[in-house]
Backbone as a printed PyTorch tensor [residue, N CA C, xyz], in Angstrom:
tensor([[[ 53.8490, -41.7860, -48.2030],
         [ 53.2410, -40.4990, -48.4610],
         [ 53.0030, -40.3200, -49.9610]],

        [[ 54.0670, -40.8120, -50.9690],
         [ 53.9690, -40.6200, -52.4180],
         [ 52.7220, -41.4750, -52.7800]],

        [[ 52.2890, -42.6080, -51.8730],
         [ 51.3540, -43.7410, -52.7540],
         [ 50.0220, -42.7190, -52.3170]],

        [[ 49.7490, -42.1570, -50.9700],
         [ 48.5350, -41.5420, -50.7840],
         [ 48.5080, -40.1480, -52.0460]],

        [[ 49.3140, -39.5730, -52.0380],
         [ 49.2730, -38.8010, -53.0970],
         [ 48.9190, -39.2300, -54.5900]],

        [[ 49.6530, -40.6260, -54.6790],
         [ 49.1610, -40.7570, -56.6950],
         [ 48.0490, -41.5510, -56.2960]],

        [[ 47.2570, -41.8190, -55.5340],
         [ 45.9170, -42.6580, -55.2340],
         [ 44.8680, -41.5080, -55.5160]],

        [[ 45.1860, -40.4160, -54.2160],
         [ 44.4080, -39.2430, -54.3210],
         [ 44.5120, -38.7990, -55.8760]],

        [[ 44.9700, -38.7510, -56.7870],
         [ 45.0870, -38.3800, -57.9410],
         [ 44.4340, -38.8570, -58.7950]],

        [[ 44.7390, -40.0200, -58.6860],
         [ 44.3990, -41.5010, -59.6060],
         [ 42.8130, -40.9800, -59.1820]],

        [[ 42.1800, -41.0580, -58.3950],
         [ 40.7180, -40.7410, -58.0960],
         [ 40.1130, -39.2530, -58.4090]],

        [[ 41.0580, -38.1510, -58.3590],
         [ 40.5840, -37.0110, -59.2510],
         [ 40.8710, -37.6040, -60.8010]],

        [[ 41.5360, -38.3790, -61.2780],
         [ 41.8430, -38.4820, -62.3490],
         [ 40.3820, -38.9020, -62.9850]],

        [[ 39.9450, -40.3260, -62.5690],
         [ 38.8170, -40.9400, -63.2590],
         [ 37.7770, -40.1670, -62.4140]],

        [[ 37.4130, -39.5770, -61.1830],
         [ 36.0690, -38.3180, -61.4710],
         [ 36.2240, -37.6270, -62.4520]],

        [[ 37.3090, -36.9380, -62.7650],
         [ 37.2860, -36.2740, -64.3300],
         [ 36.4240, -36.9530, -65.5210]],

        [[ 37.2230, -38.2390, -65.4380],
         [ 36.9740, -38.5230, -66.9320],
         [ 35.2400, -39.3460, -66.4980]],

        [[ 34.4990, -39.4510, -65.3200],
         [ 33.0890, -39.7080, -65.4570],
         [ 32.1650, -38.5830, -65.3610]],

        [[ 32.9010, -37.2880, -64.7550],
         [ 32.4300, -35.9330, -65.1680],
         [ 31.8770, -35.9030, -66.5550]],

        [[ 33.3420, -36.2290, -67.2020],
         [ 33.2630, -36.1060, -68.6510],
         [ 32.1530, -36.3300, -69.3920]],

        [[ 32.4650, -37.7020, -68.5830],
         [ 31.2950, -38.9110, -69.7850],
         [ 29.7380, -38.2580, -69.5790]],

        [[ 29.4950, -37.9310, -67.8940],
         [ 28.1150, -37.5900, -67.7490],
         [ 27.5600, -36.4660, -68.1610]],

        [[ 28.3780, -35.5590, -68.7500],
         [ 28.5050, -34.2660, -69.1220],
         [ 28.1340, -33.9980, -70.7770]],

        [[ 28.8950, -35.6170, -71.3630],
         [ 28.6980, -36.2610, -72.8150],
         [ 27.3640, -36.0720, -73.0540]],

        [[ 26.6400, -37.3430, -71.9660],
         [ 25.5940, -37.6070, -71.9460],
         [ 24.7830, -36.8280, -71.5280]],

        [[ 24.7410, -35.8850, -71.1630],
         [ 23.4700, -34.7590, -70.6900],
         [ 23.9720, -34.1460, -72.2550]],

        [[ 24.6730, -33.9410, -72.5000],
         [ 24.6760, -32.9030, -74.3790],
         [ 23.4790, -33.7110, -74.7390]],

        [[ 23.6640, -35.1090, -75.0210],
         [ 23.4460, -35.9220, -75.7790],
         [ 21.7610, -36.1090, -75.9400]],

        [[ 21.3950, -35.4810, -74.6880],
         [ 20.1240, -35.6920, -73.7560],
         [ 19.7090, -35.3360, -73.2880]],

        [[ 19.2050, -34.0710, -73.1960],
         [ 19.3090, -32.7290, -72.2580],
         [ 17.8560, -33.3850, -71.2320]],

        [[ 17.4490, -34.4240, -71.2720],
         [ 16.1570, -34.3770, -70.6450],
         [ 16.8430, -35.1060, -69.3090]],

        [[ 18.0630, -35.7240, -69.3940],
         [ 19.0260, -36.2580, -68.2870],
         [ 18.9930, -35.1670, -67.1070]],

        [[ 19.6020, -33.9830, -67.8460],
         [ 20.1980, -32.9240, -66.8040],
         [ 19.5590, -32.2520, -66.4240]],

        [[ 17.8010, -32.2750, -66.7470],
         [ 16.7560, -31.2830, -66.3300],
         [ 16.2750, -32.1290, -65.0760]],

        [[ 16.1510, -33.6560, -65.4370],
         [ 15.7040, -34.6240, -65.0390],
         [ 16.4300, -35.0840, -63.5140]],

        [[ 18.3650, -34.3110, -63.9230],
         [ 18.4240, -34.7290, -62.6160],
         [ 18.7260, -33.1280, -61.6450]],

        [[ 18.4320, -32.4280, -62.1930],
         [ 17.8930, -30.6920, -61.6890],
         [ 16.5400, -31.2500, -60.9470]],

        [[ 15.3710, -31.5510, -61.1750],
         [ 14.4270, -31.7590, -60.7730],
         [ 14.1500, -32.8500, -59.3370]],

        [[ 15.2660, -33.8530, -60.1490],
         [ 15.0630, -34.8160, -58.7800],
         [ 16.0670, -34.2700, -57.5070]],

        [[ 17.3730, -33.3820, -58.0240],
         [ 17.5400, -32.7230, -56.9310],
         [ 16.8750, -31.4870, -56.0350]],

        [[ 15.7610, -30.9740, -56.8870],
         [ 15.2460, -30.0310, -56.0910],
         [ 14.2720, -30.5840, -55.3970]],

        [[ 13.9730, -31.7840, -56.2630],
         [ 12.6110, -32.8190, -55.0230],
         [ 13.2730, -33.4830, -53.5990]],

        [[ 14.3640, -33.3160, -54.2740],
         [ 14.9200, -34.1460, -52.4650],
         [ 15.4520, -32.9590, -51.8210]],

        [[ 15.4170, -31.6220, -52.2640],
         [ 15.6480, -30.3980, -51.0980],
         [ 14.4950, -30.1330, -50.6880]],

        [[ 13.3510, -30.2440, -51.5080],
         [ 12.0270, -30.0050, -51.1300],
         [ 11.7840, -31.1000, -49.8810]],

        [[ 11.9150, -32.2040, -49.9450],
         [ 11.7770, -33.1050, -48.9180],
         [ 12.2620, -33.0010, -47.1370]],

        [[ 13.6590, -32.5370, -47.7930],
         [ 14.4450, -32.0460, -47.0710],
         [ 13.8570, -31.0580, -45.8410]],

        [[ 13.2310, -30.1610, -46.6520],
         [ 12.7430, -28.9140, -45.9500],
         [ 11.5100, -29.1570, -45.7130]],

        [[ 10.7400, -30.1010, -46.3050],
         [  9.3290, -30.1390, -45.6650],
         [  9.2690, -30.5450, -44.5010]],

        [[ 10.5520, -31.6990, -44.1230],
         [ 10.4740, -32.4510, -42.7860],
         [ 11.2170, -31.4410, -41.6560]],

        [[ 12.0910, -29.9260, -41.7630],
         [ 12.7780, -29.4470, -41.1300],
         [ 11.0830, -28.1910, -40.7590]],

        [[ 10.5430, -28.0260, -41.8280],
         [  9.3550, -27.2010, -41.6590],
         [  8.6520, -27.7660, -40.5570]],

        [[  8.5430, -28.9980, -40.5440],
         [  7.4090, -29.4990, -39.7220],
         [  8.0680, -29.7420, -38.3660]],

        [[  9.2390, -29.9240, -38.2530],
         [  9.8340, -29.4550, -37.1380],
         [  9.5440, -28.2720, -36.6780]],

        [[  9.9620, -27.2640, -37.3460],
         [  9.6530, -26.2150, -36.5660],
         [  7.7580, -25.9160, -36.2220]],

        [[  7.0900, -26.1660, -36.7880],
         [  5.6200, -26.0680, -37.0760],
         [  5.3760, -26.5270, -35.5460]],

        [[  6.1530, -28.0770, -35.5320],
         [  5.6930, -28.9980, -34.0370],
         [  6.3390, -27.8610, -33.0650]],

        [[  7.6570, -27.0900, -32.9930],
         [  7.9170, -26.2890, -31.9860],
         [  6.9080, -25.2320, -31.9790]],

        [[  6.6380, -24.3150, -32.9750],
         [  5.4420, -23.3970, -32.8780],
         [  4.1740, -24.2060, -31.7230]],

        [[  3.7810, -24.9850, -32.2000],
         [  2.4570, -25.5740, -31.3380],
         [  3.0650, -25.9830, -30.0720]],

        [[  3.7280, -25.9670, -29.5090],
         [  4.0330, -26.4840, -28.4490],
         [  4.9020, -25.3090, -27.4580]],

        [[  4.8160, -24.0100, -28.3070],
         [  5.1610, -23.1800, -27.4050],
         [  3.8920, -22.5560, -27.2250]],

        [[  2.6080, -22.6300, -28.1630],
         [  1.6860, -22.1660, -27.9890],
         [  1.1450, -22.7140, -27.0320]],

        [[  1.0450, -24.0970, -26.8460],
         [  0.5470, -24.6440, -25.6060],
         [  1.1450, -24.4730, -24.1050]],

        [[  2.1630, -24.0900, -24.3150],
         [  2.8340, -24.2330, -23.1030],
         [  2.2410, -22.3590, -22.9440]],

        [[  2.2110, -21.3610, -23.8650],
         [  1.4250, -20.2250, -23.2830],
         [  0.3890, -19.8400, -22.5770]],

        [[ -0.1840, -20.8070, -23.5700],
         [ -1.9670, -20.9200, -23.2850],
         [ -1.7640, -22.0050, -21.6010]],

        [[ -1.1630, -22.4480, -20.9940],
         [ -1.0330, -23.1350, -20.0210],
         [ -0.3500, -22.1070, -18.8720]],

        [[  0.6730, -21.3290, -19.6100],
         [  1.1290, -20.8420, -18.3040],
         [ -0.0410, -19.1250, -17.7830]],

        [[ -1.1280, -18.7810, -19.0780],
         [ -1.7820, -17.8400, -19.0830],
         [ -2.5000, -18.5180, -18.0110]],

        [[ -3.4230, -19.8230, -18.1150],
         [ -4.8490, -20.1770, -17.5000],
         [ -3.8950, -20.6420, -15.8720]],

        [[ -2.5180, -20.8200, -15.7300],
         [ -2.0400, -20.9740, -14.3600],
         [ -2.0330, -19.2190, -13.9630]],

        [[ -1.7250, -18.5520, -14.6200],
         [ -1.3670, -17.0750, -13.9760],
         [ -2.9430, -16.7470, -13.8250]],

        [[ -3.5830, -16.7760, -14.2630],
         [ -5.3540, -16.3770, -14.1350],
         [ -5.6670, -17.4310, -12.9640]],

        [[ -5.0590, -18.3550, -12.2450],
         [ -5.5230, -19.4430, -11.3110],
         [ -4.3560, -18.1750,  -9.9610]],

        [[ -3.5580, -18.0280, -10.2180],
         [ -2.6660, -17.5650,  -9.2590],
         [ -3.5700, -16.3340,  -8.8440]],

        [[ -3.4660, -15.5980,  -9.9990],
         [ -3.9190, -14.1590,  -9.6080],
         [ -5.6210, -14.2580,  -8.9750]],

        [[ -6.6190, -15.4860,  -9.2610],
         [ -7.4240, -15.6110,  -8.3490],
         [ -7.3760, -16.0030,  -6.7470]],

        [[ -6.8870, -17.0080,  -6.8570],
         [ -6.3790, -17.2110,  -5.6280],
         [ -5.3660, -16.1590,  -4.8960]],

        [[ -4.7690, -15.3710,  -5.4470],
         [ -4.0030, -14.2970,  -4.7040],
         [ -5.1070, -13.2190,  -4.3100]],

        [[ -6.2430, -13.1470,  -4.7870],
         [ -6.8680, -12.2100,  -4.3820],
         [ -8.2660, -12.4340,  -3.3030]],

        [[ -8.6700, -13.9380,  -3.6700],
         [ -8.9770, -14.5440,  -2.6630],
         [ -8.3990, -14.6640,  -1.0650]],

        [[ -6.9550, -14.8170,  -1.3490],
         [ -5.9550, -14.6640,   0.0560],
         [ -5.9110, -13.0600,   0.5050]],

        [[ -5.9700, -11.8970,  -0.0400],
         [ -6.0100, -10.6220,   0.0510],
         [ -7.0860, -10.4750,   0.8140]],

        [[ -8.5290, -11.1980,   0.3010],
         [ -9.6270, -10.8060,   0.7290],
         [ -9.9050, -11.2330,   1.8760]],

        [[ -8.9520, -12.3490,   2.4530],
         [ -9.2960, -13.5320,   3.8130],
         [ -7.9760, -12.7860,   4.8500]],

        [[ -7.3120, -12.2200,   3.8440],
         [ -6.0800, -11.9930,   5.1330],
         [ -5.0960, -12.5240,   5.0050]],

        [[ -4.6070, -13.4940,   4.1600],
         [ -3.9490, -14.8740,   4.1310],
         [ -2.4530, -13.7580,   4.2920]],

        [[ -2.0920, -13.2190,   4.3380],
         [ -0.8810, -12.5240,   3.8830],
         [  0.5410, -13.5420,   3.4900]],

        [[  1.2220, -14.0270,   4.3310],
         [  1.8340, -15.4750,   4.5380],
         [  1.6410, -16.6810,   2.7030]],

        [[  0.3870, -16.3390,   2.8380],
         [ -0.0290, -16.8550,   1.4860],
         [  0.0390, -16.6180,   0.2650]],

        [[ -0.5980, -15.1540,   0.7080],
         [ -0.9310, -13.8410,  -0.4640],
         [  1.1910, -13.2790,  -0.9790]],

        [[  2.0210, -13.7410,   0.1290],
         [  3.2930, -13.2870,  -0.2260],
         [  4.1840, -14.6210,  -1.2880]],

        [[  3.2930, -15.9650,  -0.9000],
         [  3.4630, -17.0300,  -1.7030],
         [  3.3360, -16.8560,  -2.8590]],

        [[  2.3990, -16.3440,  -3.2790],
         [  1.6550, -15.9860,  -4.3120],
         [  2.1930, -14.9930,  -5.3300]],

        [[  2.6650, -13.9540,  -4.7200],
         [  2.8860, -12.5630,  -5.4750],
         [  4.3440, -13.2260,  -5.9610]],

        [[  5.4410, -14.2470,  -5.2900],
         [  5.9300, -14.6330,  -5.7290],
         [  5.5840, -15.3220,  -6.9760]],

        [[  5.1080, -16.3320,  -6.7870],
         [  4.4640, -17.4300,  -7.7420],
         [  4.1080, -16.6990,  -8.9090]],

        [[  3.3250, -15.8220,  -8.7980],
         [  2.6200, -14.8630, -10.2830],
         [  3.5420, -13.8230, -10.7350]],

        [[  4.9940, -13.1090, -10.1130],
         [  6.4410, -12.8780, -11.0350],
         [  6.8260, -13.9720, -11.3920]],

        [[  6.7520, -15.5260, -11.0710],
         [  7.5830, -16.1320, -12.1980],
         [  6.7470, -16.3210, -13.0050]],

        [[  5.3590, -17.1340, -12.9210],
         [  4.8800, -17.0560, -14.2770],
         [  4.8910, -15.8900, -14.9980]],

        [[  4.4030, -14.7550, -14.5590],
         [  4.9450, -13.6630, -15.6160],
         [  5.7810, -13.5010, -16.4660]],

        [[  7.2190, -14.1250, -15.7190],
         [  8.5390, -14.1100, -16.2660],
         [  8.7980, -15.3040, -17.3220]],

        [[  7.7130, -16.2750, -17.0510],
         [  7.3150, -17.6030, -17.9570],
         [  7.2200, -17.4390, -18.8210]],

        [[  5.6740, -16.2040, -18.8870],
         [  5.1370, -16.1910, -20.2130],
         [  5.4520, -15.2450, -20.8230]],

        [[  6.6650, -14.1410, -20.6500],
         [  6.6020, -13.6300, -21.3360],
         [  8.0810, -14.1520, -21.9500]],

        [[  9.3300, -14.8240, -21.6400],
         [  9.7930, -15.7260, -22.4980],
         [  9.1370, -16.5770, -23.2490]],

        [[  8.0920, -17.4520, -22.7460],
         [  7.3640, -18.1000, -23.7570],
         [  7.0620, -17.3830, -24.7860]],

        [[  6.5020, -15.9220, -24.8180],
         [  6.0960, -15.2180, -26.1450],
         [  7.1740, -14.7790, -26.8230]],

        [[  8.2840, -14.4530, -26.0540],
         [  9.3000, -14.4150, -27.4830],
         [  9.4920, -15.1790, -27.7830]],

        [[  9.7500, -16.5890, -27.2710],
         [  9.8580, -17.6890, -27.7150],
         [  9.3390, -17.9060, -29.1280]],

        [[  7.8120, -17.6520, -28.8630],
         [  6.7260, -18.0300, -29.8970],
         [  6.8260, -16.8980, -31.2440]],

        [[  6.7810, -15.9270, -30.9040],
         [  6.9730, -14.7490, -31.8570],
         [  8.1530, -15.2470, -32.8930]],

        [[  8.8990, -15.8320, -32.5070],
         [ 10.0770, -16.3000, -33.4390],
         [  9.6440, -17.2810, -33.9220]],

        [[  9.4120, -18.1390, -33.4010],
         [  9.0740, -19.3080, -33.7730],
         [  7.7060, -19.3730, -34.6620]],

        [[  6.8330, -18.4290, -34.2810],
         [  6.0240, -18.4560, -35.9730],
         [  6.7420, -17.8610, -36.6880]],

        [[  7.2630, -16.3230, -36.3790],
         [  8.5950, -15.9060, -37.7180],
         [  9.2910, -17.3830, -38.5580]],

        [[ 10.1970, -18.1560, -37.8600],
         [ 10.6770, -19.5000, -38.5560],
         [  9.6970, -20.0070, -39.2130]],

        [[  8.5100, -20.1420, -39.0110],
         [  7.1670, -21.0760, -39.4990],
         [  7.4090, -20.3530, -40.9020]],

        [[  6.9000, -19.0240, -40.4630],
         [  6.3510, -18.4280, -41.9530],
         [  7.7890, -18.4280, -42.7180]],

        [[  8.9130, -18.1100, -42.5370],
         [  9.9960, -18.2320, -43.2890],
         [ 10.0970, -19.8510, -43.6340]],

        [[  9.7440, -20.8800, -43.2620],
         [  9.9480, -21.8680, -43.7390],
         [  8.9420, -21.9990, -44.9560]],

        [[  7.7380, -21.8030, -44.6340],
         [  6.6590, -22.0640, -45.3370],
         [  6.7750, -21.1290, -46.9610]],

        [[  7.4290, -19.4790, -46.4900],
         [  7.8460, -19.4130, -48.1520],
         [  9.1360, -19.7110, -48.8630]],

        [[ 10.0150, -20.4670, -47.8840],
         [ 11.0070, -21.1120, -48.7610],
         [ 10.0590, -22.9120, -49.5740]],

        [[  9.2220, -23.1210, -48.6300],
         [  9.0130, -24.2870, -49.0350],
         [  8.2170, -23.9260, -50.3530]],

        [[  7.2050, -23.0670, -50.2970],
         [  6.9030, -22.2590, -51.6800],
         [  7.5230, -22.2180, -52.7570]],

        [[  8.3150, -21.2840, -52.4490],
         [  9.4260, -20.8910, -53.1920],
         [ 10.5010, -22.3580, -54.1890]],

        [[ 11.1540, -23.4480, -53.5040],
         [ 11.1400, -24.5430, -53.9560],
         [ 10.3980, -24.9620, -54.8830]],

        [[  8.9480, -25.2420, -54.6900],
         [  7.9880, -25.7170, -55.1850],
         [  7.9380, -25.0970, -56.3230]],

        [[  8.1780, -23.9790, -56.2880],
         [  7.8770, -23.1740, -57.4210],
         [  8.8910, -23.6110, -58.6700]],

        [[  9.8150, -23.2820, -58.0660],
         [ 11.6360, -23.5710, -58.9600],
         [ 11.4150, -24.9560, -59.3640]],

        [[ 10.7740, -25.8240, -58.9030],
         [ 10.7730, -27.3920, -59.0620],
         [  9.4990, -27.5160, -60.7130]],

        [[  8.5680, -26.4550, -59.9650],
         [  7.7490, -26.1240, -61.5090],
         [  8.1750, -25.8440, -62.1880]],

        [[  9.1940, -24.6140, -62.2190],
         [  9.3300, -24.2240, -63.5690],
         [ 10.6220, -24.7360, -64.0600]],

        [[ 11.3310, -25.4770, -63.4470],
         [ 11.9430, -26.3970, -64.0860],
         [ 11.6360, -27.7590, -65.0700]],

        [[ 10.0590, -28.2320, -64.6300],
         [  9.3790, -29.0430, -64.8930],
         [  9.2880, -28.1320, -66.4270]],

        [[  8.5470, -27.0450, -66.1650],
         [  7.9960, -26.9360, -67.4250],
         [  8.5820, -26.1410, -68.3010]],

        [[  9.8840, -25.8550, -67.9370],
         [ 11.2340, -25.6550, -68.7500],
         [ 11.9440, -26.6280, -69.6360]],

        [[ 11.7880, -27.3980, -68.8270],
         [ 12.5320, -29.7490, -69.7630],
         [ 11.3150, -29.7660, -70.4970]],

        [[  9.8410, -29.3850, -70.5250],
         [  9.0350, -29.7130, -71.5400],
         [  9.0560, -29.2400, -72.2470]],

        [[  9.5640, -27.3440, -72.3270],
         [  9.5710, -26.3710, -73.1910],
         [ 10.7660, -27.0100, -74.6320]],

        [[ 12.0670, -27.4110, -73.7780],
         [ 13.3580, -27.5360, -74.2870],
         [ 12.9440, -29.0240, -74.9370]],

        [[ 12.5880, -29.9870, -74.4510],
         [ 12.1290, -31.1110, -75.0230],
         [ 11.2140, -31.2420, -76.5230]],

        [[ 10.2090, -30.4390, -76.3320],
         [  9.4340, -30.1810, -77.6490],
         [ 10.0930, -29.2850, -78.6840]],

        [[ 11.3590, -28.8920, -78.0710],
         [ 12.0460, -27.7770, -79.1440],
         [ 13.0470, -28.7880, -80.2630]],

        [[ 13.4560, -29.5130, -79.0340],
         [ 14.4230, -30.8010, -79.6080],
         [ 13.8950, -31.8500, -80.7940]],

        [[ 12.4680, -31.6840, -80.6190],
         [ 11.8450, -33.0640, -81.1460],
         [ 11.3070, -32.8000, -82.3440]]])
């Protein structure tokens, strides 16, 4: 138990002292620590472009599945009224079933979707938003750079 303890130590010990050193070296260099500000906000940006487009692919695919269960409920509700008009009753009771569930389809599908562009557009101004911070960080290391020089 004592060796896992002075190991665990021994390893906060020297992160310290490369803290240190990298900490030296960004004084030393400030274009280091803007430089690695930037490349970390490019790989959150990345991050989120590919989680955006996730959700983007769910948006379209609840839209389709709307637009599918609308042109089946417009097929039901013809044919249900076609069966009304012939008598079908037997049929027409098939039916009235059939057109409460799609109902009940599409209108989960639309909350579905209603959120799911909400997520879109909330992704789309964080991904903004990033973009932005990634600029003016850019042109913050140029500001501080030409001050240095």
């Amino acid at each position: 138990m004592a060796n896992i303890n002075f190991f665990a130590r021994l390893g906060n010990l020297w992160k310290g002292f490369v803290s240190i050193w990298l900490e030296d070296a960004e004084k030393r260099n400030p274009a280091i620590a803007y430089q690695n500000s930037i490349d970390s906000m490019t790989e959150k940006f990345g991050r989120l472009r590919n989680a955006s487009a996730a959700i983007i692919r769910r948006r379209q695919e609840l839209e389709q599945r709307k637009e599918k269960r609308e042109q089946e409920l417009a097929a039901v509700r013809n044919q249900l009224e076609q069966a009304m008009a012939t008598d079908q009753d037997d049929l027409g009771a098939i039916l009235v079933q059939k057109e409460e569930q799609l109902v009940a389809e599409l209108d989960q599908v639309t909350r579905d979707l209603t959120k799911a562009q909400s997520d879109a557009d909330n992704a789309k101004n964080a991904l903004l938003q990033v973009k932005a911070e990634i600029d003016n960080l850019k042109a913050e290391k140029d500001r501080m750079l030409a001050q240095f020089e």
